[in-house]
Amino acid sequence: MLNNSPRFSLVDKPPLSDKFPLSILFTDPNGRYLYSNAAYQKLCGWTSNELTGSHWSAVIHKPDRAKAIREWNTAVMSGTSFSSEMRLESSSGKVVWVRHNAAPVTDHVPCDGHIHTLEDITNYKSDELARKKAEEQLFVEKEQARITLDSIGDGVLSTDIDGRVTYMNAVAEALTGFNREEAIGLPLGDVFHVIDSESQERTADPAQRAILSNSIVCLQSHALLIDRNGTKLAIEDSAAPIHNRYGVIIGAVIVFHDLRFSRETTSRMAYLAYHDALTGLHNRNAFYEHFTQSLALAKRHQKQMGLLFIDLDNFKQINDLFGHASGDMVLTALAERLRSCVRSADSACRYGGDEFVILLSEIEQPNHAFTVAGKVRDAAAMPVLISGHAIELQLSIGVSVYPDDGVTADALLKKADEAMYRAKNLNRSSGGRNSKSVTTCQQASDQSSGGR
């Protein structure tokens, strides 16, 4: 089938209207300037004579030049169109963002050259940068608010205008028996069931009272909260309306605490909701929350993350030989050593029993995860002294890296767990003297497939 559309060779120099607003550039097969329209020359600030013979990338802002050339070469070698966003630096030093597209122009092979179009997107990029900055600031503010609410000693519940739960902090979870995920969206009365201790009748909904009166209200005296298990707790609370930026009521917040306990005890309950009671490390709840947040940030900023899955191989023998009290002391000592190996932005967690995980929330390259794994192994090399006994520790460590080994928490945990079991098998086969107690998920995969 013949293509009857008009075609031309670059040597023909088709006329370009200087009234055409889009910047257009023609280059030879090697990407060197041939000619352009007035809009392009105005955009870059150079005349046609000054540009003649130079590579099109010469006007690209230097920090963006290597990436642009790399993408250009890939497109040229594959014979496909080129499209990228980059910064252009004019002759006056002004930097503008452009969307640069190019396609080969040819009547035969090899091509006669390329036609380029450049669109000024500086305003769009400025808006995009401001939007990203605002999103980041909002994330930080929400995170600060969450940490604050989970750190106070009172239970905090919020509802929408229809009386459905929209938020619970850790203390509210502990006192009501509902976790946050299952409570959100439920009617307040299903989660916050309060009766009068004398009449045993249900008390008026404090959230609705606050909404209707548009003021702070206090719970009636002799109030009892019936938790999910039917246990009755004497509480005090207050409720206040929540307004949007226009002053319109959109819900209510309830703050309450258990009268049986001191604030210190309540704070301890909030602490235990996210920490392991024995070692003080994060527990699974805190770990998964931190993991989810770190994954979101890693995806947004295109960063890498590392995950270490650690198992104390000889823990059963320690318990059998020295007793469970000594075993607990070993776990506590190991937890302290793990904590010393990570940065404040990272998370060390007791995953369960004698298993620990370390989340490296942001790494520059995969080798950083192995460096930390080496630190952990070295930190555990020194025996733990308990009741006059020098107890040697033996660890197996599996490593996985985001995004190479997975893009979800479950996938990365699975890969690190598989790698850890390979390290454990190597330790067993070497009688516990294996020096390679750190393995990757790829090594675990190789073992499971017979090394193929």
Short mmCIF file of C-alpha atoms in Angstrom, two decimals:
data_model
loop_
_atom_site.label_atom_id
_atom_site.label_comp_id
_atom_site.label_asym_id
_atom_site.label_seq_id
_atom_site.Cartn_x
_atom_site.Cartn_y
_atom_site.Cartn_z
CA MET A 1 0.00 0.00 0.00
CA LEU A 2 1.55 3.36 -1.07
CA ASN A 3 1.82 6.28 1.27
CA ASN A 4 0.72 9.35 -0.73
CA SER A 5 1.42 11.86 2.08
CA PRO A 6 3.99 14.55 1.18
CA ARG A 7 7.59 13.78 2.18
CA PHE A 8 10.76 15.80 2.13
CA SER A 9 14.48 15.56 2.85
CA LEU A 10 16.15 17.95 5.25
CA VAL A 11 18.38 19.22 2.47
CA ASP A 12 15.22 20.72 0.96
CA LYS A 13 14.91 23.05 3.99
CA PRO A 14 11.11 23.33 4.09
CA PRO A 15 10.06 26.89 4.93
CA LEU A 16 9.29 27.62 8.62
CA SER A 17 6.92 30.44 9.44
CA ASP A 18 8.37 32.79 12.03
CA LYS A 19 4.81 33.42 13.13
CA PHE A 20 4.47 29.81 14.26
CA PRO A 21 4.58 29.93 18.11
CA LEU A 22 6.05 26.45 18.67
CA SER A 23 9.85 26.26 18.74
CA ILE A 24 11.07 24.04 15.89
CA LEU A 25 14.60 22.84 15.20
CA PHE A 26 16.10 20.62 12.51
CA THR A 27 19.31 18.62 13.07
CA ASP A 28 21.40 16.31 10.90
CA PRO A 29 21.64 12.55 11.57
CA ASN A 30 24.32 13.23 14.21
CA GLY A 31 22.12 15.69 16.08
CA ARG A 32 23.94 18.84 14.90
CA TYR A 33 22.06 22.07 14.24
CA LEU A 34 20.93 22.80 10.67
CA TYR A 35 18.24 25.47 10.97
CA SER A 36 15.31 26.56 13.15
CA ASN A 37 12.45 29.02 13.34
CA ALA A 38 12.45 32.35 15.17
CA ALA A 39 10.56 30.92 18.15
CA TYR A 40 13.39 28.46 18.85
CA GLN A 41 16.07 31.13 18.52
CA LYS A 42 14.12 33.37 20.90
CA LEU A 43 13.74 30.52 23.40
CA CYS A 44 17.45 29.70 23.52
CA GLY A 45 18.71 33.28 22.93
CA TRP A 46 21.18 32.28 20.19
CA THR A 47 21.06 33.19 16.50
CA SER A 48 21.04 30.62 13.73
CA ASN A 49 24.62 31.49 12.77
CA GLU A 50 25.80 31.00 16.37
CA LEU A 51 24.07 27.62 16.58
CA THR A 52 25.12 26.20 13.22
CA GLY A 53 27.23 23.06 13.58
CA SER A 54 26.68 22.70 17.34
CA HIS A 55 24.98 19.67 18.87
CA TRP A 56 21.37 20.35 19.91
CA SER A 57 22.26 19.44 23.52
CA ALA A 58 24.71 22.36 23.80
CA VAL A 59 21.89 24.64 24.95
CA ILE A 60 20.68 22.21 27.63
CA HIS A 61 21.29 23.21 31.26
CA LYS A 62 24.48 21.39 32.25
CA PRO A 63 23.03 19.33 35.18
CA ASP A 64 20.39 17.89 32.77
CA ARG A 65 22.67 17.38 29.78
CA ALA A 66 24.03 13.89 30.46
CA LYS A 67 20.57 12.42 31.07
CA ALA A 68 19.18 14.12 27.94
CA ILE A 69 22.01 12.81 25.74
CA ARG A 70 21.65 9.31 27.18
CA GLU A 71 17.92 9.25 26.40
CA TRP A 72 18.57 10.75 22.94
CA ASN A 73 21.15 8.09 22.07
CA THR A 74 18.75 5.34 23.13
CA ALA A 75 16.02 6.75 20.87
CA VAL A 76 18.37 7.19 17.90
CA MET A 77 19.78 3.65 18.18
CA SER A 78 16.28 2.16 18.30
CA GLY A 79 14.96 4.43 15.55
CA THR A 80 12.15 5.71 17.78
CA SER A 81 10.93 9.16 18.71
CA PHE A 82 12.60 11.08 21.52
CA SER A 83 10.64 12.77 24.29
CA SER A 84 11.90 14.22 27.56
CA GLU A 85 11.56 17.12 29.97
CA MET A 86 14.69 19.12 30.69
CA ARG A 87 16.00 22.57 31.46
CA LEU A 88 17.36 24.84 28.72
CA GLU A 89 19.89 27.58 29.47
CA SER A 90 19.66 30.63 27.23
CA SER A 91 22.55 32.84 26.15
CA SER A 92 21.65 35.28 28.95
CA GLY A 93 21.87 32.52 31.56
CA LYS A 94 18.11 32.27 32.04
CA VAL A 95 16.97 28.70 32.73
CA VAL A 96 13.61 27.48 31.45
CA TRP A 97 11.92 24.08 31.54
CA VAL A 98 11.01 22.60 28.16
CA ARG A 99 9.22 19.52 26.89
CA HIS A 100 11.51 18.36 24.07
CA ASN A 101 10.22 16.00 21.37
CA ALA A 102 12.12 14.80 18.30
CA ALA A 103 11.47 12.34 15.50
CA PRO A 104 13.53 11.09 12.54
CA VAL A 105 12.81 12.53 9.13
CA THR A 106 13.65 10.10 6.34
CA ASP A 107 12.95 9.02 2.79
CA HIS A 108 15.39 6.15 3.14
CA VAL A 109 17.84 4.56 5.59
CA PRO A 110 19.89 6.02 7.18
CA CYS A 111 17.69 8.93 8.21
CA ASP A 112 18.16 12.42 6.82
CA GLY A 113 18.04 13.95 10.30
CA HIS A 114 15.57 14.91 13.00
CA ILE A 115 12.83 17.45 13.56
CA HIS A 116 12.58 18.79 17.11
CA THR A 117 9.79 20.68 18.86
CA LEU A 118 10.28 22.42 22.21
CA GLU A 119 7.48 23.64 24.45
CA ASP A 120 8.15 26.02 27.35
CA ILE A 121 6.70 24.36 30.49
CA THR A 122 8.40 26.56 33.10
CA ASN A 123 5.11 27.72 34.63
CA TYR A 124 3.81 24.15 34.79
CA LYS A 125 7.00 22.98 36.50
CA SER A 126 6.81 25.84 39.00
CA ASP A 127 3.24 24.86 39.84
CA GLU A 128 4.25 21.19 40.06
CA LEU A 129 7.14 21.99 42.41
CA ALA A 130 4.87 24.11 44.62
CA ARG A 131 2.28 21.31 44.66
CA LYS A 132 4.87 18.69 45.63
CA LYS A 133 6.23 20.97 48.34
CA ALA A 134 2.71 21.49 49.69
CA GLU A 135 2.03 17.74 49.61
CA GLU A 136 5.27 17.04 51.46
CA GLN A 137 4.47 19.69 54.08
CA LEU A 138 0.98 18.24 54.52
CA PHE A 139 2.45 14.77 54.97
CA VAL A 140 4.88 16.05 57.62
CA GLU A 141 2.11 17.89 59.47
CA LYS A 142 -0.14 14.82 59.43
CA GLU A 143 2.71 12.64 60.66
CA GLN A 144 3.49 15.08 63.47
CA ALA A 145 -0.18 15.17 64.46
CA ARG A 146 -0.38 11.35 64.41
CA ILE A 147 2.71 10.98 66.59
CA THR A 148 1.40 13.62 69.02
CA LEU A 149 -2.03 11.99 69.31
CA ASP A 150 -0.51 8.53 69.80
CA SER A 151 1.86 9.85 72.48
CA ILE A 152 -0.66 11.51 74.78
CA GLY A 153 -2.21 9.61 77.66
CA ASP A 154 -5.85 10.14 76.65
CA GLY A 155 -7.99 8.29 74.17
CA VAL A 156 -8.93 10.37 71.12
CA LEU A 157 -11.83 9.64 68.75
CA SER A 158 -13.17 11.77 65.92
CA THR A 159 -16.36 11.50 63.88
CA ASP A 160 -17.81 13.02 60.74
CA ILE A 161 -21.01 15.08 60.74
CA ASP A 162 -23.08 11.87 60.52
CA GLY A 163 -21.50 10.42 63.66
CA ARG A 164 -19.28 7.82 61.98
CA VAL A 165 -15.77 7.21 63.34
CA THR A 166 -13.01 8.84 61.28
CA TYR A 167 -10.02 8.45 63.62
CA MET A 168 -8.80 6.67 66.77
CA ASN A 169 -5.44 6.99 68.49
CA ALA A 170 -3.60 4.11 70.16
CA VAL A 171 -5.06 4.75 73.63
CA ALA A 172 -8.61 4.80 72.23
CA GLU A 173 -7.87 1.45 70.58
CA ALA A 174 -6.65 0.00 73.89
CA LEU A 175 -9.62 1.29 75.89
CA THR A 176 -12.40 0.37 73.44
CA GLY A 177 -10.91 -2.89 72.17
CA PHE A 178 -11.35 -1.82 68.52
CA ASN A 179 -8.42 -1.26 66.20
CA ARG A 180 -8.37 1.78 63.99
CA GLU A 181 -8.89 0.03 60.66
CA GLU A 182 -12.06 -1.82 61.67
CA ALA A 183 -13.53 1.10 63.65
CA ILE A 184 -13.32 3.73 60.90
CA GLY A 185 -16.70 4.13 59.23
CA LEU A 186 -18.68 2.55 62.09
CA PRO A 187 -21.31 4.54 64.01
CA LEU A 188 -19.76 6.08 67.11
CA GLY A 189 -22.16 4.20 69.39
CA ASP A 190 -20.84 0.84 68.12
CA VAL A 191 -17.30 1.73 69.20
CA PHE A 192 -17.79 4.20 72.05
CA HIS A 193 -20.57 2.53 74.07
CA VAL A 194 -21.14 4.62 77.22
CA ILE A 195 -23.78 4.07 79.91
CA ASP A 196 -24.74 5.77 83.16
CA SER A 197 -23.37 3.73 86.09
CA GLU A 198 -26.50 4.37 88.21
CA SER A 199 -29.33 3.93 85.71
CA GLN A 200 -27.41 1.59 83.38
CA GLU A 201 -29.02 3.54 80.54
CA ARG A 202 -27.06 4.65 77.50
CA THR A 203 -25.86 8.25 77.76
CA ALA A 204 -26.43 10.91 75.14
CA ASP A 205 -23.97 10.85 72.22
CA PRO A 206 -21.27 13.40 73.22
CA ALA A 207 -20.25 14.03 69.59
CA GLN A 208 -23.78 14.93 68.54
CA ARG A 209 -24.20 17.12 71.63
CA ALA A 210 -21.07 19.04 70.68
CA ILE A 211 -22.21 19.36 67.06
CA LEU A 212 -25.72 20.53 67.94
CA SER A 213 -24.55 23.04 70.54
CA ASN A 214 -21.45 24.06 68.56
CA SER A 215 -19.49 24.05 71.81
CA ILE A 216 -17.34 21.89 74.08
CA VAL A 217 -19.40 19.50 76.21
CA CYS A 218 -18.42 17.16 79.03
CA LEU A 219 -19.64 13.62 79.60
CA GLN A 220 -22.22 13.14 82.29
CA SER A 221 -20.90 12.01 85.67
CA HIS A 222 -20.86 8.30 86.56
CA ALA A 223 -20.10 7.37 82.95
CA LEU A 224 -18.99 3.82 82.13
CA LEU A 225 -17.41 2.78 78.84
CA ILE A 226 -18.23 -0.80 77.83
CA ASP A 227 -15.34 -2.09 75.76
CA ARG A 228 -15.52 -4.72 73.05
CA ASN A 229 -15.19 -7.55 75.57
CA GLY A 230 -17.95 -6.23 77.80
CA THR A 231 -15.62 -4.81 80.45
CA LYS A 232 -16.90 -1.63 82.08
CA LEU A 233 -14.46 1.23 82.56
CA ALA A 234 -15.16 4.41 84.52
CA ILE A 235 -14.18 7.29 82.24
CA GLU A 236 -14.15 11.04 81.95
CA ASP A 237 -14.39 12.76 78.61
CA SER A 238 -15.16 15.91 76.68
CA ALA A 239 -16.24 16.51 73.10
CA ALA A 240 -15.81 19.48 70.79
CA PRO A 241 -17.06 20.32 67.28
CA ILE A 242 -14.63 20.25 64.33
CA HIS A 243 -14.88 23.11 61.81
CA ASN A 244 -13.50 23.40 58.31
CA ARG A 245 -11.68 26.49 57.06
CA TYR A 246 -14.98 28.22 56.38
CA GLY A 247 -16.26 27.69 59.92
CA VAL A 248 -18.70 24.94 58.93
CA ILE A 249 -19.03 22.05 61.40
CA ILE A 250 -17.82 18.82 59.76
CA GLY A 251 -17.63 16.51 62.77
CA ALA A 252 -16.53 16.19 66.39
CA VAL A 253 -13.60 15.02 68.47
CA ILE A 254 -13.89 13.15 71.80
CA VAL A 255 -11.07 13.01 74.36
CA PHE A 256 -11.43 10.53 77.23
CA HIS A 257 -9.41 8.60 79.81
CA ASP A 258 -9.86 5.68 82.17
CA LEU A 259 -10.34 6.85 85.76
CA ARG A 260 -8.93 3.59 87.14
CA PHE A 261 -5.44 4.34 85.91
CA SER A 262 -3.03 7.20 86.26
CA ARG A 263 -1.90 9.09 83.22
CA GLU A 264 1.44 7.31 83.51
CA THR A 265 -0.30 3.95 83.19
CA THR A 266 -2.31 5.13 80.19
CA SER A 267 0.84 6.44 78.55
CA ARG A 268 2.40 3.04 79.17
CA MET A 269 -0.52 1.41 77.39
CA ALA A 270 -0.01 3.70 74.40
CA TYR A 271 3.70 2.87 74.43
CA LEU A 272 3.05 -0.88 74.49
CA ALA A 273 0.69 -0.54 71.56
CA TYR A 274 3.75 0.15 69.41
CA HIS A 275 6.68 -1.34 71.33
CA ASP A 276 7.80 -4.77 72.42
CA ALA A 277 7.48 -5.04 76.21
CA LEU A 278 10.72 -7.03 76.66
CA THR A 279 13.21 -5.32 74.35
CA GLY A 280 11.70 -1.87 73.86
CA LEU A 281 12.05 -2.22 70.09
CA HIS A 282 9.14 -1.48 67.78
CA ASN A 283 6.56 -4.25 67.60
CA ARG A 284 4.86 -5.53 64.45
CA ASN A 285 2.16 -2.85 64.51
CA ALA A 286 4.70 -0.03 64.56
CA PHE A 287 6.92 -1.80 62.05
CA TYR A 288 4.14 -2.21 59.47
CA GLU A 289 3.06 1.42 59.89
CA HIS A 290 6.63 2.64 59.43
CA PHE A 291 7.11 0.24 56.51
CA THR A 292 3.98 1.50 54.73
CA GLN A 293 4.95 5.15 55.20
CA SER A 294 8.55 4.55 54.09
CA LEU A 295 7.39 2.68 50.98
CA ALA A 296 5.15 5.58 50.04
CA LEU A 297 8.02 8.05 50.42
CA ALA A 298 10.43 5.77 48.53
CA LYS A 299 7.99 5.50 45.62
CA ARG A 300 7.34 9.25 45.61
CA HIS A 301 11.03 10.21 45.66
CA GLN A 302 12.29 7.17 43.68
CA LYS A 303 14.58 6.07 46.52
CA GLN A 304 15.77 2.62 47.53
CA MET A 305 15.06 0.83 50.83
CA GLY A 306 16.69 -2.11 52.56
CA LEU A 307 15.17 -4.82 54.74
CA LEU A 308 17.10 -7.18 57.03
CA PHE A 309 15.44 -10.32 58.45
CA ILE A 310 17.45 -11.61 61.42
CA ASP A 311 17.13 -14.90 63.29
CA LEU A 312 18.96 -15.92 66.48
CA ASP A 313 19.83 -19.50 65.51
CA ASN A 314 20.85 -20.92 68.88
CA PHE A 315 18.13 -19.34 71.04
CA LYS A 316 16.47 -22.67 71.95
CA GLN A 317 19.79 -24.05 73.23
CA ILE A 318 20.32 -20.88 75.28
CA ASN A 319 16.90 -21.31 76.92
CA ASP A 320 17.49 -25.02 77.54
CA LEU A 321 20.96 -24.55 79.04
CA PHE A 322 20.57 -21.31 81.01
CA GLY A 323 16.82 -20.88 81.52
CA HIS A 324 14.19 -18.55 80.09
CA ALA A 325 15.23 -15.60 82.26
CA SER A 326 18.70 -15.74 80.73
CA GLY A 327 17.11 -16.11 77.29
CA ASP A 328 15.17 -12.88 77.87
CA MET A 329 18.39 -11.14 78.88
CA VAL A 330 20.05 -12.35 75.66
CA LEU A 331 17.18 -10.98 73.58
CA THR A 332 17.41 -7.63 75.38
CA ALA A 333 21.18 -7.47 74.83
CA LEU A 334 20.77 -8.33 71.15
CA ALA A 335 18.08 -5.66 70.77
CA GLU A 336 20.48 -3.03 72.16
CA ARG A 337 23.14 -4.10 69.69
CA LEU A 338 20.68 -3.93 66.79
CA ARG A 339 19.57 -0.47 67.88
CA SER A 340 23.20 0.72 67.81
CA CYS A 341 23.56 -0.39 64.17
CA VAL A 342 20.81 1.76 62.67
CA ARG A 343 20.11 5.44 62.12
CA SER A 344 17.31 7.31 63.86
CA ALA A 345 15.31 7.31 60.60
CA ASP A 346 15.47 3.51 60.40
CA SER A 347 13.42 1.00 62.39
CA ALA A 348 14.53 -2.05 64.38
CA CYS A 349 11.70 -4.37 65.33
CA ARG A 350 11.24 -7.55 67.32
CA TYR A 351 9.19 -9.45 64.78
CA GLY A 352 8.41 -12.35 67.12
CA GLY A 353 10.24 -14.80 69.40
CA ASP A 354 13.89 -14.77 68.34
CA GLU A 355 13.27 -13.02 65.01
CA PHE A 356 14.05 -9.36 64.34
CA VAL A 357 13.75 -7.09 61.30
CA ILE A 358 15.52 -3.87 60.45
CA LEU A 359 14.03 -1.40 57.96
CA LEU A 360 16.51 0.94 56.29
CA SER A 361 14.11 3.63 55.16
CA GLU A 362 16.40 5.22 52.57
CA ILE A 363 19.64 3.92 51.07
CA GLU A 364 21.75 5.23 48.20
CA GLN A 365 22.63 1.78 46.86
CA PRO A 366 21.94 -1.90 47.74
CA ASN A 367 25.45 -2.35 49.18
CA HIS A 368 24.44 -0.08 52.06
CA ALA A 369 22.00 -2.77 53.27
CA PHE A 370 24.82 -5.32 53.28
CA THR A 371 27.07 -2.90 55.12
CA VAL A 372 24.47 -2.62 57.90
CA ALA A 373 24.04 -6.41 57.88
CA GLY A 374 27.80 -6.71 58.39
CA LYS A 375 27.62 -4.29 61.32
CA VAL A 376 24.86 -6.37 62.87
CA ARG A 377 26.86 -9.56 62.47
CA ASP A 378 29.96 -7.92 63.98
CA ALA A 379 27.93 -6.45 66.86
CA ALA A 380 26.60 -9.91 67.69
CA ALA A 381 30.05 -11.53 67.53
CA MET A 382 30.97 -10.52 71.10
CA PRO A 383 29.53 -13.01 73.65
CA VAL A 384 26.81 -11.88 76.04
CA LEU A 385 27.88 -12.18 79.71
CA ILE A 386 25.04 -13.47 81.90
CA SER A 387 25.46 -14.89 85.41
CA GLY A 388 29.12 -15.56 84.81
CA HIS A 389 28.51 -17.32 81.49
CA ALA A 390 29.78 -16.06 78.15
CA ILE A 391 26.93 -16.85 75.77
CA GLU A 392 27.82 -16.78 72.09
CA LEU A 393 25.23 -15.61 69.60
CA GLN A 394 24.78 -16.97 66.10
CA LEU A 395 22.71 -14.98 63.62
CA SER A 396 21.30 -15.73 60.18
CA ILE A 397 20.51 -12.60 58.16
CA GLY A 398 18.54 -12.28 54.94
CA VAL A 399 18.52 -9.07 52.91
CA SER A 400 16.04 -7.69 50.38
CA VAL A 401 16.08 -4.30 48.63
CA TYR A 402 13.25 -2.11 47.31
CA PRO A 403 12.44 -1.94 44.43
CA ASP A 404 14.75 -4.68 43.05
CA ASP A 405 13.25 -7.47 45.16
CA GLY A 406 9.66 -6.24 45.45
CA VAL A 407 7.47 -3.16 45.69
CA THR A 408 5.17 -4.21 48.56
CA ALA A 409 5.84 -4.86 52.25
CA ASP A 410 4.74 -8.49 51.97
CA ALA A 411 6.93 -9.16 48.93
CA LEU A 412 10.03 -7.65 50.54
CA LEU A 413 9.45 -9.52 53.82
CA LYS A 414 8.99 -12.79 51.93
CA LYS A 415 12.22 -12.29 49.98
CA ALA A 416 14.20 -11.37 53.09
CA ASP A 417 12.72 -14.34 54.97
CA GLU A 418 13.73 -16.72 52.17
CA ALA A 419 17.24 -15.31 52.16
CA MET A 420 17.42 -15.67 55.96
CA TYR A 421 16.50 -19.37 55.76
CA ARG A 422 19.22 -19.90 53.19
CA ALA A 423 21.72 -18.31 55.58
CA LYS A 424 20.39 -20.57 58.36
CA ASN A 425 20.93 -23.67 56.19
CA LEU A 426 24.47 -22.54 55.41
CA ASN A 427 25.12 -22.14 59.14
CA ARG A 428 23.80 -25.63 59.84
CA SER A 429 25.86 -27.25 57.09
CA SER A 430 29.01 -25.57 58.39
CA GLY A 431 28.35 -26.54 62.00
CA GLY A 432 27.68 -22.95 62.95
CA ARG A 433 31.05 -21.76 61.68
CA ASN A 434 29.84 -20.28 58.41
CA SER A 435 31.19 -16.80 57.82
CA LYS A 436 28.61 -16.01 55.13
CA SER A 437 25.66 -15.62 57.45
CA VAL A 438 24.23 -12.83 55.27
CA THR A 439 22.46 -13.77 52.04
CA THR A 440 20.40 -11.98 49.40
CA CYS A 441 17.00 -12.98 48.09
CA GLN A 442 18.66 -13.84 44.76
CA GLN A 443 20.93 -16.33 46.52
CA ALA A 444 17.87 -17.82 48.22
CA SER A 445 16.20 -18.14 44.81
CA ASP A 446 19.29 -19.81 43.37
CA GLN A 447 19.29 -22.40 46.16
CA SER A 448 15.58 -23.20 45.78
CA SER A 449 16.10 -23.81 42.01
CA GLY A 450 19.14 -25.99 42.46
CA GLY A 451 21.58 -23.22 41.62
CA ARG A 452 20.28 -22.78 38.06
#
